[in-house]
Structure formats: C-alpha cells, structure tokens
CSV table of C-alpha atoms in Angstrom, one decimal:
chain,number,residue,atom,x,y,z
V,22,MET,CA,28.6,-8.1,-4.7
V,23,ASP,CA,29.6,-10.5,-7.3
V,24,THR,CA,28.5,-11.6,-10.7
V,25,LYS,CA,26.8,-14.4,-9.3
V,26,ALA,CA,24.5,-12.4,-7.3
V,27,LYS,CA,23.9,-10.6,-9.8
V,28,ILE,CA,22.6,-12.5,-12.2
V,29,TYR,CA,20.2,-14.1,-9.5
V,30,ILE,CA,18.7,-10.9,-9.1
V,31,VAL,CA,18.4,-10.3,-12.8
V,32,ALA,CA,16.9,-13.6,-12.9
V,33,PHE,CA,14.5,-12.7,-10.0
V,34,LEU,CA,13.5,-9.7,-11.4
V,35,VAL,CA,12.3,-10.9,-15.0
V,36,LEU,CA,10.9,-13.9,-12.9
V,37,ILE,CA,8.7,-11.5,-11.0
V,38,SER,CA,7.9,-9.1,-14.2
V,39,GLY,CA,7.1,-11.7,-15.8
V,40,LEU,CA,4.3,-13.5,-13.3
V,41,ILE,CA,2.7,-10.0,-13.3
V,42,TYR,CA,2.4,-9.9,-16.9
V,43,LEU,CA,0.4,-13.0,-16.7
V,44,GLU,CA,-1.6,-12.0,-14.3
V,45,THR,CA,-2.6,-8.7,-16.0
V,46,THR,CA,-3.0,-9.9,-19.1
V,47,LYS,CA,-5.3,-13.1,-18.1
V,48,LYS,CA,-8.9,-13.3,-18.5
V,49,LYS,CA,-11.0,-12.3,-15.7
V,50,PRO,CA,-12.9,-15.0,-14.8
V,51,ILE,CA,-16.9,-14.5,-13.8
V,52,ASN,CA,-17.4,-12.8,-10.5
V,53,TRP,CA,-20.5,-14.6,-9.6
V,54,PHE,CA,-21.2,-13.4,-6.4
V,55,PRO,CA,-24.7,-12.3,-5.7
V,56,SER,CA,-24.3,-8.7,-4.7
V,57,TYR,CA,-28.0,-7.4,-5.8
V,58,ALA,CA,-26.3,-4.1,-5.8
V,59,ALA,CA,-27.4,-1.4,-8.4
V,60,LYS,CA,-23.6,-0.5,-9.1
V,61,HIS,CA,-22.6,-3.5,-10.1
V,62,LYS,CA,-22.4,-5.5,-13.5
V,63,ILE,CA,-21.5,-8.8,-12.1
V,64,PRO,CA,-23.6,-11.7,-13.0
V,65,TYR,CA,-25.9,-11.1,-10.2
V,66,GLY,CA,-25.5,-7.3,-9.7
V,67,THR,CA,-28.8,-5.5,-10.4
V,68,PHE,CA,-27.5,-2.7,-12.7
V,69,VAL,CA,-29.3,-2.9,-15.8
V,70,LEU,CA,-32.9,-3.5,-14.0
V,71,ARG,CA,-31.8,-0.3,-11.8
V,72,GLU,CA,-31.3,1.2,-15.2
V,73,GLU,CA,-34.7,0.2,-16.7
V,74,MET,CA,-37.0,0.9,-13.8
V,75,SER,CA,-37.1,4.5,-15.0
V,76,ASN,CA,-38.6,3.0,-18.5
V,77,LEU,CA,-40.7,0.6,-16.6
V,78,PHE,CA,-42.3,3.1,-14.6
V,79,PRO,CA,-41.8,6.1,-16.7
V,80,SER,CA,-44.4,8.5,-14.3
V,81,GLU,CA,-43.3,7.9,-11.3
V,82,GLU,CA,-39.8,8.5,-9.5
V,83,ILE,CA,-37.2,5.9,-8.7
V,84,LYS,CA,-35.7,6.7,-5.1
V,85,ASN,CA,-32.9,5.2,-3.9
V,86,ILE,CA,-32.9,4.6,-0.1
V,87,LYS,CA,-29.4,4.7,1.3
V,88,ILE,CA,-30.7,4.0,4.9
V,89,PRO,CA,-33.0,1.1,7.1
V,90,PRO,CA,-36.5,1.5,6.6
V,91,TYR,CA,-36.8,1.7,10.1
V,92,ILE,CA,-35.3,5.0,9.8
V,93,TYR,CA,-37.1,5.9,6.4
V,94,LEU,CA,-40.4,5.4,7.3
V,95,GLU,CA,-40.2,7.7,10.5
V,96,ASP,CA,-41.7,9.7,8.3
V,97,THR,CA,-45.2,8.4,8.3
V,98,THR,CA,-46.2,11.0,5.3
V,99,ARG,CA,-43.7,9.0,3.2
V,100,VAL,CA,-45.2,6.7,0.3
V,101,GLY,CA,-44.8,4.4,-2.7
V,102,THR,CA,-43.8,0.6,-3.5
V,103,TYR,CA,-40.7,0.0,-1.0
V,104,PHE,CA,-39.0,-2.5,-3.4
V,105,PHE,CA,-36.6,-5.1,-1.8
V,106,VAL,CA,-33.9,-7.8,-3.5
V,107,ASP,CA,-31.2,-9.4,-1.9
V,108,GLU,CA,-30.3,-12.8,-1.0
V,109,ALA,CA,-31.2,-12.6,2.6
V,110,LEU,CA,-33.7,-9.8,5.2
V,111,ASN,CA,-33.3,-9.8,8.4
V,112,PHE,CA,-35.8,-7.6,9.7
V,113,GLY,CA,-36.2,-6.5,12.9
V,114,ASN,CA,-39.3,-7.2,14.8
V,115,ALA,CA,-39.7,-3.1,15.1
V,116,GLU,CA,-38.6,-2.2,11.4
V,117,PHE,CA,-41.0,-4.8,10.2
V,118,LEU,CA,-43.9,-3.4,12.2
V,119,ARG,CA,-43.0,-0.3,11.0
V,120,LEU,CA,-43.2,-1.5,7.2
V,121,MET,CA,-46.8,-3.0,8.1
V,122,LYS,CA,-47.5,0.6,9.1
V,123,PHE,CA,-46.3,1.9,5.8
V,124,VAL,CA,-48.7,-0.7,4.2
V,125,GLU,CA,-51.6,-0.4,6.2
V,126,ARG,CA,-51.5,3.3,4.9
V,127,GLY,CA,-52.1,2.3,1.5
V,128,ASN,CA,-48.4,1.8,0.2
V,129,ASP,CA,-46.9,-1.3,-0.9
V,130,VAL,CA,-43.7,-3.4,0.1
V,131,PHE,CA,-42.0,-5.5,-2.7
V,132,ILE,CA,-39.8,-8.3,-1.1
V,133,SER,CA,-37.3,-10.5,-3.0
V,134,THR,CA,-35.1,-12.9,-1.1
V,135,HIS,CA,-34.6,-16.5,-0.6
V,136,GLY,CA,-35.7,-18.2,3.4
V,137,MET,CA,-38.4,-16.2,3.9
V,138,ASN,CA,-40.2,-17.2,7.2
V,139,ILE,CA,-42.3,-14.2,8.6
V,140,ASP,CA,-44.0,-15.3,11.5
V,141,THR,CA,-46.2,-11.7,12.1
V,142,LEU,CA,-47.9,-12.9,9.0
V,143,ASN,CA,-47.5,-16.3,8.7
V,144,PHE,CA,-46.0,-17.1,6.2
V,145,GLU,CA,-43.1,-19.9,6.2
V,146,THR,CA,-41.0,-21.2,3.5
V,147,LYS,CA,-38.9,-24.3,2.7
V,148,GLN,CA,-36.7,-25.6,-0.4
V,149,LEU,CA,-38.1,-27.3,-3.1
V,150,VAL,CA,-35.1,-30.0,-3.8
V,151,SER,CA,-35.5,-32.1,-7.3
V,152,GLU,CA,-35.0,-35.4,-7.1
V,153,ASN,CA,-33.1,-36.3,-10.0
V,154,LEU,CA,-30.3,-34.4,-11.4
V,155,ASP,CA,-31.3,-34.1,-15.2
V,156,GLU,CA,-35.0,-32.3,-14.0
V,157,LYS,CA,-35.2,-28.5,-14.9
V,158,VAL,CA,-36.5,-26.2,-13.5
V,159,PHE,CA,-39.6,-23.9,-14.2
V,160,PHE,CA,-41.5,-20.8,-13.0
V,161,LYS,CA,-44.7,-19.6,-14.5
V,162,LEU,CA,-47.1,-16.7,-13.3
V,163,LYS,CA,-50.4,-17.7,-12.3
V,164,ASN,CA,-52.9,-14.8,-14.2
V,165,LYS,CA,-54.5,-16.0,-17.4
V,166,SER,CA,-52.9,-12.5,-19.1
V,167,PHE,CA,-49.6,-14.7,-19.4
V,168,LYS,CA,-50.9,-17.5,-21.3
V,169,GLY,CA,-49.5,-20.4,-18.8
V,170,LYS,CA,-45.9,-19.1,-20.2
V,171,GLU,CA,-43.3,-21.4,-18.1
V,172,TYR,CA,-39.6,-19.7,-18.0
V,173,SER,CA,-36.4,-21.6,-16.7
V,174,PHE,CA,-33.4,-21.0,-15.0
V,175,ASP,CA,-29.6,-22.7,-15.5
V,176,ARG,CA,-27.3,-21.7,-13.1
V,177,PRO,CA,-27.5,-23.9,-9.5
V,178,PHE,CA,-29.6,-21.6,-6.6
V,179,THR,CA,-31.4,-22.1,-4.2
V,180,ASN,CA,-34.7,-22.7,-5.0
V,181,GLN,CA,-37.6,-21.8,-2.0
V,182,ILE,CA,-41.1,-22.3,-1.7
V,183,PHE,CA,-43.9,-21.5,0.7
V,184,THR,CA,-45.4,-23.9,2.9
V,185,LYS,CA,-47.5,-21.7,5.3
V,186,ILE,CA,-49.7,-19.0,3.7
V,187,ASP,CA,-52.6,-17.0,5.4
V,188,THR,CA,-55.1,-18.1,2.7
V,189,LEU,CA,-57.8,-15.4,4.0
V,190,ASN,CA,-55.7,-12.4,2.5
V,191,THR,CA,-53.0,-14.1,0.1
V,192,THR,CA,-53.5,-14.5,-3.4
V,193,ILE,CA,-51.1,-16.9,-5.6
V,194,LEU,CA,-49.2,-15.3,-8.1
V,195,GLY,CA,-46.9,-17.4,-9.4
V,196,ILE,CA,-45.4,-21.1,-8.7
V,197,THR,CA,-42.1,-23.1,-9.3
V,198,GLY,CA,-41.6,-26.8,-9.9
V,199,TYR,CA,-39.2,-29.2,-11.9
V,200,VAL,CA,-40.2,-31.0,-14.8
V,201,ASN,CA,-38.2,-34.5,-15.5
V,202,ALA,CA,-36.5,-35.9,-19.0
V,203,ALA,CA,-40.2,-36.5,-20.3
V,204,ASN,CA,-41.7,-32.6,-19.5
V,205,GLU,CA,-43.6,-34.3,-16.6
V,206,ARG,CA,-43.4,-32.3,-13.0
V,207,THR,CA,-41.7,-33.9,-10.8
V,208,GLU,CA,-42.2,-30.7,-7.7
V,209,GLU,CA,-43.7,-28.1,-7.3
V,210,GLY,CA,-44.6,-25.1,-5.0
V,211,ILE,CA,-45.7,-21.4,-4.4
V,212,ASN,CA,-43.2,-19.0,-4.6
V,213,PHE,CA,-45.2,-15.6,-5.8
V,214,VAL,CA,-47.3,-14.1,-3.6
V,215,LYS,CA,-50.0,-11.2,-3.1
V,216,TYR,CA,-50.9,-10.5,1.2
V,217,SER,CA,-53.6,-7.7,1.5
V,218,PHE,CA,-53.0,-5.3,4.5
V,219,GLY,CA,-54.6,-2.6,5.7
V,220,LYS,CA,-55.1,-0.6,2.4
V,221,GLY,CA,-51.9,-1.5,0.7
V,222,ASN,CA,-50.6,-4.8,-0.3
V,223,PHE,CA,-47.0,-7.2,0.8
V,224,TYR,CA,-45.8,-8.9,-2.4
V,225,PHE,CA,-43.3,-11.8,-1.1
V,226,HIS,CA,-41.3,-13.7,-3.9
V,227,THR,CA,-38.7,-16.9,-3.2
V,228,PHE,CA,-36.4,-16.3,-6.5
V,229,PRO,CA,-34.2,-12.9,-6.5
V,230,GLU,CA,-31.8,-14.0,-9.3
V,231,LEU,CA,-35.0,-13.1,-11.6
V,232,PHE,CA,-33.7,-9.3,-11.0
V,233,THR,CA,-30.1,-10.0,-11.7
V,234,ASN,CA,-28.2,-8.5,-14.8
V,235,TYR,CA,-28.0,-12.3,-15.8
V,236,THR,CA,-31.7,-12.8,-15.8
V,237,ILE,CA,-32.8,-9.8,-17.6
V,238,LEU,CA,-29.9,-10.3,-20.1
V,239,LYS,CA,-30.9,-13.6,-20.7
V,240,SER,CA,-33.7,-14.0,-23.4
V,241,PRO,CA,-36.4,-14.9,-22.9
V,242,ASN,CA,-35.9,-14.3,-19.4
V,243,GLN,CA,-36.6,-10.6,-19.2
V,244,GLN,CA,-39.9,-11.4,-20.7
V,245,HIS,CA,-41.0,-13.1,-16.9
V,246,THR,CA,-39.0,-9.9,-14.2
V,247,ALA,CA,-41.1,-7.8,-16.1
V,248,ASN,CA,-44.4,-10.0,-15.8
V,249,VAL,CA,-43.3,-10.0,-12.1
V,250,LEU,CA,-43.0,-5.7,-12.2
V,251,SER,CA,-46.4,-5.6,-13.8
V,252,TYR,CA,-47.9,-6.2,-10.2
V,253,LEU,CA,-46.1,-2.7,-9.1
V,254,ARG,CA,-48.2,0.0,-8.8
V,255,ASP,CA,-47.6,3.0,-11.5
V,256,ASP,CA,-49.1,5.4,-9.6
V,257,LEU,CA,-46.8,5.3,-6.6
V,258,PRO,CA,-42.7,6.1,-6.4
V,259,ILE,CA,-40.6,3.0,-6.5
V,260,LEU,CA,-38.4,3.2,-3.3
V,261,TRP,CA,-35.6,1.4,-4.3
V,262,ASP,CA,-34.0,-0.1,-1.3
V,263,SER,CA,-30.0,0.1,-1.5
V,264,TYR,CA,-29.1,-0.5,2.3
V,265,TYR,CA,-30.0,-4.5,2.3
V,266,LYS,CA,-28.1,-5.3,0.1
V,267,THR,CA,-25.5,-8.3,0.4
V,268,GLY,CA,-22.7,-6.4,-2.1
V,269,LYS,CA,-22.9,-3.0,-0.6
V,270,SER,CA,-20.7,-0.1,-1.8
V,271,LYS,CA,-19.5,0.8,1.2
V,272,ILE,CA,-15.3,0.7,1.6
V,273,THR,CA,-14.4,-0.9,4.7
V,274,SER,CA,-11.2,-0.6,4.3
V,275,PRO,CA,-8.1,1.0,2.2
V,276,ILE,CA,-6.8,-2.3,1.6
V,277,TYR,CA,-10.3,-3.3,0.3
V,278,TYR,CA,-10.0,-0.2,-2.0
V,279,LEU,CA,-6.5,-1.4,-3.4
V,280,LEU,CA,-7.2,-4.5,-3.7
V,281,SER,CA,-10.5,-4.1,-5.7
V,282,SER,CA,-9.4,-2.4,-8.3
V,283,LYS,CA,-6.1,-4.7,-10.9
V,284,TYR,CA,-4.5,-1.9,-11.5
V,285,LEU,CA,-3.8,-0.4,-8.3
V,286,LYS,CA,-3.6,-4.5,-6.7
V,287,TRP,CA,-0.3,-4.9,-9.2
V,288,ALA,CA,0.9,-1.5,-7.6
V,289,TYR,CA,0.7,-2.3,-4.6
V,290,TYR,CA,2.2,-6.1,-4.9
V,291,MET,CA,5.0,-3.7,-7.0
V,292,VAL,CA,5.6,-1.9,-3.7
V,293,LEU,CA,5.9,-4.6,-1.2
V,294,ILE,CA,8.4,-6.7,-3.7
V,295,GLY,CA,10.5,-3.3,-3.6
V,296,VAL,CA,10.3,-2.8,0.1
V,297,LEU,CA,11.4,-7.0,0.3
V,298,PHE,CA,14.2,-5.9,-2.0
V,299,PHE,CA,15.5,-3.4,-0.1
V,300,VAL,CA,15.0,-5.2,3.5
V,301,ILE,CA,17.5,-7.9,1.8
V,302,PHE,CA,20.0,-5.2,0.3
V,303,GLU,CA,20.0,-2.0,1.9
V,304,GLY,CA,18.2,-3.1,5.2
V,305,LYS,CA,20.8,-4.5,7.4
V,306,ARG,CA,21.1,-2.3,10.6
V,307,THR,CA,23.7,-0.1,10.0
V,308,GLN,CA,26.1,0.7,13.3
V,309,ARG,CA,26.0,4.3,14.5
V,310,TYR,CA,29.3,6.3,12.8
V,311,ILE,CA,31.3,6.3,15.9
V,312,PRO,CA,34.1,9.1,15.3
V,313,ILE,CA,37.6,8.6,16.1
V,314,LEU,CA,39.3,11.0,18.2
V,315,THR,CA,42.5,11.2,17.2
V,316,PRO,CA,45.2,12.4,20.7
V,317,LEU,CA,46.8,15.5,21.1
V,318,LYS,CA,49.8,15.0,20.0
V,319,ASN,CA,53.1,16.9,21.9
V,320,GLN,CA,54.0,19.5,20.6
V,321,THR,CA,56.9,20.2,22.7
V,322,VAL,CA,59.5,19.4,20.3
V,323,ALA,CA,57.6,21.5,17.5
V,324,PHE,CA,57.4,24.5,19.4
V,325,THR,CA,61.4,23.7,20.8
V,326,ARG,CA,62.3,23.5,16.7
V,327,THR,CA,60.1,26.8,15.8
V,328,ILE,CA,62.0,28.7,18.2
V,329,ALA,CA,65.6,27.2,17.6
V,330,ASN,CA,64.5,28.3,13.5
V,331,MET,CA,63.5,31.7,14.9
V,332,TYR,CA,66.9,32.1,16.5
V,333,PHE,CA,68.9,30.8,13.9
V,334,GLU,CA,67.0,32.7,11.1
V,335,LYS,CA,67.9,36.0,13.2
V,336,GLN,CA,71.7,34.5,13.5
V,337,GLU,CA,71.7,34.5,16.8
V,338,HIS,CA,74.0,31.8,17.3
V,339,LYS,CA,74.9,32.9,21.2
V,340,ASN,CA,71.0,32.3,22.4
V,341,ILE,CA,70.9,28.8,20.8
V,342,ALA,CA,73.9,27.8,22.2
V,343,GLU,CA,73.0,28.9,25.8
V,344,HIS,CA,69.8,27.3,25.6
V,345,LYS,CA,71.7,24.0,24.8
V,346,ILE,CA,74.0,24.3,27.6
V,347,SER,CA,71.5,24.6,30.0
V,348,TYR,CA,69.4,21.7,28.7
V,349,PHE,CA,72.9,19.7,28.8
V,350,LEU,CA,73.0,20.6,32.4
V,351,GLU,CA,69.4,19.8,33.1
V,352,TYR,CA,70.3,16.5,31.6
V,353,ILE,CA,73.2,15.9,33.9
V,354,ARG,CA,71.2,16.4,36.5
V,355,THR,CA,68.1,14.3,36.2
V,356,LYS,CA,70.1,11.6,33.9
V,357,LEU,CA,73.4,11.5,35.9
V,358,HIS,CA,72.1,13.0,39.2
V,359,ILE,CA,75.2,14.9,39.5
V,360,PRO,CA,75.2,18.1,40.9
V,361,THR,CA,76.3,21.2,38.7
V,362,THR,CA,76.6,24.4,41.1
V,363,ILE,CA,79.8,24.0,41.0
V,364,ILE,CA,81.8,22.9,37.7
V,365,ASP,CA,85.1,21.3,38.8
V,366,ILE,CA,87.9,18.6,38.5
V,367,THR,CA,85.5,16.8,41.6
V,368,PHE,CA,82.9,17.6,39.2
V,369,TYR,CA,84.6,16.1,35.5
V,370,GLU,CA,85.9,12.6,37.6
V,371,TYR,CA,81.9,12.5,38.5
V,372,VAL,CA,80.5,12.9,35.2
V,373,ALA,CA,83.2,11.0,33.5
V,374,SER,CA,82.7,7.9,35.5
V,375,ARG,CA,78.7,7.9,35.2
V,376,SER,CA,78.3,8.4,31.9
V,377,GLY,CA,81.5,6.2,30.5
V,378,ASN,CA,83.2,9.0,28.8
V,379,SER,CA,87.0,9.7,29.3
V,380,TYR,CA,87.8,12.2,31.8
V,381,GLU,CA,89.8,14.7,29.0
V,382,SER,CA,86.2,14.4,27.0
V,383,VAL,CA,84.3,15.9,29.7
V,384,GLU,CA,86.8,18.2,30.6
V,385,LYS,CA,87.0,19.7,27.1
V,386,LEU,CA,83.3,19.9,26.7
V,387,PHE,CA,82.9,22.0,30.0
V,388,GLN,CA,85.3,24.1,28.5
V,389,PHE,CA,84.2,24.7,25.2
V,390,CYS,CA,81.0,25.1,27.0
V,391,ASP,CA,82.9,28.0,29.2
V,392,GLN,CA,84.3,29.5,26.7
V,393,ILE,CA,81.2,30.0,24.9
V,394,HIS,CA,79.6,32.2,28.3
V,395,LEU,CA,82.8,34.5,27.8
V,396,LYS,CA,81.9,35.3,24.3
V,397,ASN,CA,79.4,37.9,23.3
V,398,GLN,CA,79.0,36.7,19.9
V,399,ILE,CA,79.8,33.1,18.4
V,400,THR,CA,80.2,31.6,14.7
V,401,ASN,CA,77.9,29.0,13.6
V,402,GLU,CA,80.7,26.8,13.1
V,403,GLU,CA,81.3,27.0,17.3
V,404,LEU,CA,77.4,26.3,17.4
V,405,ILE,CA,78.2,23.2,15.1
V,406,THR,CA,80.8,22.5,17.0
V,407,LEU,CA,79.0,22.7,20.5
V,408,ASN,CA,76.1,20.4,19.0
V,409,LYS,CA,78.2,17.9,17.9
V,410,MET,CA,79.7,17.9,21.5
V,411,ILE,CA,76.7,17.7,23.3
V,412,GLU,CA,75.4,14.9,21.0
V,413,ASN,CA,78.7,12.7,21.0
V,414,PHE,CA,78.4,12.5,25.0
V,415,LYS,CA,75.0,11.7,25.3
V,416,LYS,CA,75.5,8.6,22.9
V,417,THR,CA,78.7,7.3,24.7
V,418,ILE,CA,76.4,7.5,28.2
V,419,GLN,CA,76.9,3.5,30.4
V,420,TYR,CA,73.4,3.4,32.1
V,421,GLY,CA,73.6,1.4,35.4
V,422,LYS,CA,77.2,2.3,36.0
C-alpha cells in the first residue's frame, strides 16, 4: 500500500471518529412520543403518576395488568378500578362487554383517551377546533368543591369533546374549551363524564395528556390531575392497565434493542464500519492454493554417477572400463546402426565411414579396448585414456553420412 492510500485511510478514520464523537456528545433531543407507558420518563410517559399512585391511594393495592382485559376479567371474582390511559383504545365488542359486566358487579372503569366512540353506551365524540391561533385551551371541573378553577395546556394536542351522551345515566364532571385574548370563551364542550351502570361506574375522559410526566411536573397542572383522580374510589384496588399502551415495553427485535441505547447503537455502527473496512481491504476473493507438483527427475544419470563413484573409490578400474566399453558398443549399435558381434577390419571400415573418424583412430580405439579385456587389472591412467578416446570419438561423429 502506497503512502497516498495510507493518508486517505487515516483521514477517513479521523472523520469517522469525529462524527461518532459529535453524535455521542450532542444533547439528546426531547422525545415527545405519546407512549403513556409507566416505565417511560419521557414527557408523554406515565412514570411519575405510576410512582405517585401509591401515595394518592395509600390504603389500596396498585396492580399492573399486563394481559388483555378480556383474559384478566375471566375471573368474575376480581374487583377494583380498571385504569386505562392511552392515545387510543379500541376494545372489541366481546372485551367491552366483559368490562360492562365487571362494572355491573360494583366495580369502576376509568378510561382516558382521544376519540372515544362507544355505541353500546350511546357515546360519541368529535374534535374541538379553535378559530384563532392565539386562543388558549382551558379545562374545568364542574364540582363546586374545586371552586371553578381553570387549567391550561401549552402543547399542541387533539382536544376531543362528547357530542352524544346518555343523559339519564350520565353525570357531567368536566368541560374544556378555548378563550381568546379578551378572556372570552369561543368554544366549549364536555370532556369528562361519569356513567352509572349496574352497581358501578364508567369514567370517560378525553384528555390523556393530563396524566403524563409533562403535565404532572408542570405547576399548577398537577393539581388538576389530582382533582380528576379524586373521583376514583379509595376502597377498591387500582388495576393499572399496562397492556393497551402505545409505548409497550415489549422488544420486537434485537435491532430495536440495540438502537434503543445510544452506546449500543454506536457500538453496532462501529462493527458495521469495521466490516466495511474488511470488505474493502481484505475481502477480495482469494483463489484456492494450487500446489506445484514438481515432475519426477530422471535419476538415471545420478544413479550411474553413484555406482561409478562407488567403483572408483574401491579402485575397481577394470569394472568401470568394462562398463564403459559395453556402453560404447551399445552406442555404436544404436547411433551408427552397426552390429558389434564381429569386430574386424570390415567393422573398422564401417565405423570410420559412418562416424567421420579416421580408420586409424577407430582401429586404435578398439585395439585398446581389446587390451583392457585381456588384463585382470588396469591403472587409473589407462581408465582415463579409455574415457578420453571414447569421448573424442563421439565428438567427431558426422550424422547423416
């Protein structure tokens, strides 16, 4: 890798590190998601209310219900005030019928949500819209014990009011509306009612933001929350619904769990960046190693040299000379195509004519070979002389004649 490429890589790493540092140190934006979950401390969670419920109702047990009401109320001996707070609630017919039977036995159900249309009880709602942008919303409870005090809310939200109620069984508990800059009411409607059914009561409320962390921690709105909750009975346990929540605590996937934590999220991103670097610099397809098979060497020459050296070291010059003469005769038969069974004058003539050597040199070579045959031992000098004569003979062969 050249110097220029290394500089680019270092610059890229510095850039990535800088981006990660900026992301991890910058101020986290406020999460305004309407979760209404008791475990969430975000503005629209209900962590504060859930923690304070034991103080508001010290004599009663606060139970977290994490299953659907239809299943929980299968046991008809259960008692309490079933407390629902969420952005939207959509009960099935069978489930709401079970809630009605629960109330009919002498229990209460409190429901605070937007857009509540309950045909079974003849309730319908619609959105209350202000005509001017500078108008402020107000909330007020009808009970004279609260001295007609009004409360406001400084965040945008969907303000729902009841347009249809069962007047025979319903008590109006609270209203909402808008006032202009001159403190004159421009719009008004019902947002909190009590519906008597059997031995118990339904409480319907259309402003669930009232029970969130943002409202309770913002003075004096927490007093309005306490005033609304004062309608709940203090002789029944509170059944806190944890099932119907927009911000359920259920983790739907491992990726959701990773990305929900700032540090795990950036650890995950670093792993992805590392994999990217691996693909760029190390991920090229590597061909499978093909072994180099060295062909078998012709060991004939090496073997011959080994045998010759063995004979030479043992001073067996006679045997070496006999082998050289045998190989020389084989050479005459294969190269010159002359039979070697009879070596006479005619043989000398054939060999001389086909090899390009003189008749005298051929005769002298073969006579020297005959002398070696007749001796029992030869000297080192005689062996060297024989070898030189044979090599000189081969050098002067003229092919094609």
